[in-house]
Coordinates of C-alpha atoms in Angstrom, one line a residue:
X1 CA 78.8 117.8 84.8
X2 CA 76.7 119.8 82.4
X3 CA 72.9 119.5 82.5
X4 CA 72.9 117.7 79.2
X5 CA 75.4 115.2 80.4
X6 CA 73.5 114.6 83.6
X7 CA 70.2 114.0 81.7
X8 CA 71.9 111.7 79.3
X9 CA 73.3 109.6 82.1
X10 CA 69.9 109.4 83.8
X11 CA 68.1 108.3 80.6
X12 CA 70.8 105.7 79.9
X13 CA 70.6 104.3 83.4
X14 CA 66.8 104.4 83.5
X15 CA 66.6 102.6 80.1
X16 CA 68.9 99.8 81.5
X17 CA 66.9 99.4 84.7
X18 CA 63.5 99.6 83.1
X19 CA 64.4 97.1 80.4
X20 CA 65.7 94.6 83.1
X21 CA 63.0 95.1 85.7
X22 CA 60.0 96.7 84.0
X23 CA 58.2 99.8 85.3
X24 CA 57.0 98.2 88.5
X25 CA 60.2 96.6 89.5
X26 CA 62.4 99.6 88.9
X27 CA 63.5 101.9 91.8
X28 CA 64.5 105.5 91.5
X29 CA 67.4 104.9 93.9
X30 CA 68.8 102.2 91.7
X31 CA 68.6 104.4 88.6
X32 CA 70.4 107.2 90.5
X33 CA 73.1 104.8 91.6
X34 CA 73.6 103.5 88.1
X35 CA 73.7 107.0 86.7
X36 CA 76.3 108.0 89.4
X37 CA 74.2 110.8 90.8
X38 CA 72.3 111.4 94.0
X39 CA 68.6 110.8 94.2
X40 CA 67.8 114.5 94.8
X41 CA 69.4 115.4 91.4
X42 CA 67.4 112.6 89.7
X43 CA 64.2 114.0 91.2
X44 CA 65.2 117.5 90.0
X45 CA 65.1 116.3 86.4
X46 CA 62.2 113.8 86.8
X47 CA 59.7 114.2 89.6
X48 CA 58.4 110.7 89.4
X49 CA 59.3 107.3 88.1
X50 CA 56.3 107.4 85.8
X51 CA 57.5 110.6 84.2
X52 CA 61.0 109.2 83.7
X53 CA 59.6 106.0 82.2
X54 CA 57.5 107.8 79.7
X55 CA 60.4 110.0 78.6
X56 CA 62.7 107.1 78.1
X57 CA 60.4 104.9 76.1
X58 CA 58.7 107.6 74.1
X59 CA 62.2 108.5 72.9
X60 CA 63.1 104.9 72.0
X61 CA 59.8 104.2 70.2
X62 CA 59.6 107.5 68.5
X63 CA 63.2 107.2 67.2
X64 CA 62.4 103.8 65.7
X65 CA 58.8 103.1 64.8
X66 CA 58.3 106.1 62.5
X67 CA 61.2 104.8 60.4
X68 CA 59.5 101.4 60.2
X69 CA 56.2 103.0 59.2
X70 CA 58.0 105.0 56.5
X71 CA 59.1 101.8 54.9
X72 CA 55.6 100.4 54.8
X73 CA 54.4 103.7 53.3
X74 CA 57.3 103.9 50.8
X75 CA 57.4 103.3 47.0
X76 CA 59.4 100.1 47.1
X77 CA 57.9 96.8 46.0
X78 CA 56.5 94.4 48.7
X79 CA 59.6 92.2 48.4
X80 CA 62.0 95.1 48.8
X81 CA 60.1 96.3 51.8
X82 CA 60.2 92.9 53.4
X83 CA 64.0 92.7 53.0
X84 CA 64.6 96.3 54.3
X85 CA 62.3 95.7 57.3
X86 CA 63.9 92.4 58.3
X87 CA 67.3 94.1 58.0
X88 CA 66.5 97.2 60.0
X89 CA 64.4 95.5 62.6
X90 CA 67.1 93.0 63.4
X91 CA 69.8 95.6 63.7
X92 CA 67.6 97.7 66.0
X93 CA 66.8 94.7 68.2
X94 CA 70.4 93.5 68.4
X95 CA 71.2 96.9 69.9
X96 CA 68.1 96.7 72.2
X97 CA 67.7 93.0 72.9
X98 CA 65.6 93.4 76.0
X99 CA 63.1 95.8 74.5
X100 CA 60.6 93.2 73.1
X101 CA 60.5 91.5 76.6
X102 CA 59.8 94.9 78.2
X103 CA 57.2 96.0 75.7
X104 CA 55.3 92.7 75.9
X105 CA 55.4 92.8 79.7
X106 CA 54.1 96.3 79.8
X107 CA 51.4 95.6 77.3
X108 CA 50.2 92.8 79.5
X109 CA 50.3 94.9 82.7
X110 CA 49.4 98.4 81.7
X111 CA 49.1 99.1 77.9
X112 CA 47.6 102.5 78.7
X113 CA 50.7 103.5 80.6
X114 CA 53.1 102.4 77.8
X115 CA 51.4 104.4 75.1
X116 CA 49.8 107.1 77.3
X117 CA 51.6 110.0 75.6
X118 CA 52.7 108.5 72.4
X119 CA 51.5 110.8 69.6
X120 CA 50.2 110.4 66.0
X121 CA 53.7 109.6 64.8
X122 CA 53.1 106.0 65.9
X123 CA 50.0 105.6 63.6
X124 CA 50.2 103.5 60.5
X125 CA 48.1 104.1 57.4
X126 CA 47.0 100.5 56.5
X127 CA 45.4 101.8 53.4
X128 CA 48.7 102.4 51.8
X129 CA 50.2 99.0 52.3
X130 CA 46.7 97.4 51.7
X131 CA 46.4 99.0 48.3
X132 CA 49.9 97.9 47.4
X133 CA 49.3 94.3 48.4
X134 CA 46.1 94.4 46.4
X135 CA 47.8 95.9 43.3
X136 CA 50.6 93.4 43.3
X137 CA 48.1 90.6 43.8
X138 CA 46.1 91.8 40.8
X139 CA 49.3 91.9 38.8
X140 CA 49.9 88.2 39.7
X141 CA 53.1 88.8 41.7
X142 CA 51.7 87.7 45.1
X143 CA 48.5 86.2 46.5
X144 CA 46.0 88.6 48.1
X145 CA 46.5 89.0 51.8
X146 CA 44.9 91.3 54.4
X147 CA 47.5 94.0 55.4
X148 CA 47.0 93.3 59.1
X149 CA 48.0 89.6 58.6
X150 CA 50.9 90.6 56.4
X151 CA 52.3 93.0 59.0
X152 CA 51.6 90.6 61.9
X153 CA 53.3 87.7 60.1
X154 CA 56.4 89.7 59.2
X155 CA 56.9 91.4 62.5
X156 CA 56.3 88.3 64.6
X157 CA 58.8 86.3 62.6
X158 CA 61.4 89.1 63.2
X159 CA 60.7 89.7 66.9
X160 CA 60.1 86.1 68.2
X161 CA 63.7 85.0 68.2
X162 CA 64.5 87.9 70.5
X163 CA 61.5 87.3 72.8
X164 CA 62.4 83.6 73.0
X165 CA 66.2 84.0 73.0
X166 CA 66.8 81.9 76.1
X167 CA 64.9 79.0 74.5
X168 CA 66.7 79.3 71.2
X169 CA 70.1 79.5 72.8
X170 CA 69.3 76.4 75.0
X171 CA 67.7 74.3 72.3
X172 CA 70.2 75.1 69.6
X173 CA 73.1 75.0 72.1
X174 CA 74.4 78.4 71.0
X175 CA 76.8 80.7 72.7
X176 CA 76.3 84.5 72.3
X177 CA 78.3 84.8 69.2
X178 CA 76.6 81.9 67.5
X179 CA 73.2 83.3 68.4
X180 CA 74.0 86.6 66.8
X181 CA 75.2 84.8 63.7
X182 CA 71.9 83.0 63.7
X183 CA 70.1 86.4 63.9
X184 CA 72.1 87.7 61.0
X185 CA 71.0 84.6 58.9
X186 CA 67.4 85.4 59.8
X187 CA 67.8 88.7 57.8
X188 CA 67.7 86.5 54.7
X189 CA 65.6 83.6 55.9
X190 CA 62.6 85.7 57.0
X191 CA 62.1 87.6 53.7
X192 CA 62.5 84.3 51.8
X193 CA 59.9 82.6 53.9
X194 CA 57.5 85.6 53.8
X195 CA 57.7 85.9 50.0
X196 CA 57.3 82.2 49.6
X197 CA 54.1 82.4 51.7
X198 CA 52.8 85.1 49.3
X199 CA 53.6 83.2 46.1
X200 CA 50.7 82.4 43.8

């Protein structure tokens, strides 16, 4: 087993355990067992659970959020951005369905721990999207809206069906395949709703 392969196994196992149990509920022995290695080797790569946690979720967030921020900062129209964001966010969350639960839980317990080492790549320049919203409002294409409300409205509509997935599945009487079909439909419904809310 090469060093790279061992570390990949550790990160994959740690991601699964952290997502299911959170930082506080995870145990290094369980991560080692899931990775198929002994605990001594796990500690060789990561001296503490906190170090492993930070490594795993920095990687996840830094692989995804900058791509989202690039869309907000891009040259597309507001409507085009809404469609692209809904599509990419849904695809990412379908591959990482437990991530919203985990992030919300950690934000409640220890927000400082979750973002302790996250660097400037996670910062968003609200001036860019704010100026675009203002420009399109002046042109009569949308109503004027604060960029903070625009972003919160859009992201919450995308993320909430994942956070409340057990409720949606129960209330709508969905099986797993039907629920994923519903999420795919949301890729069209969310942009349509958001753009309707911005109409003048």
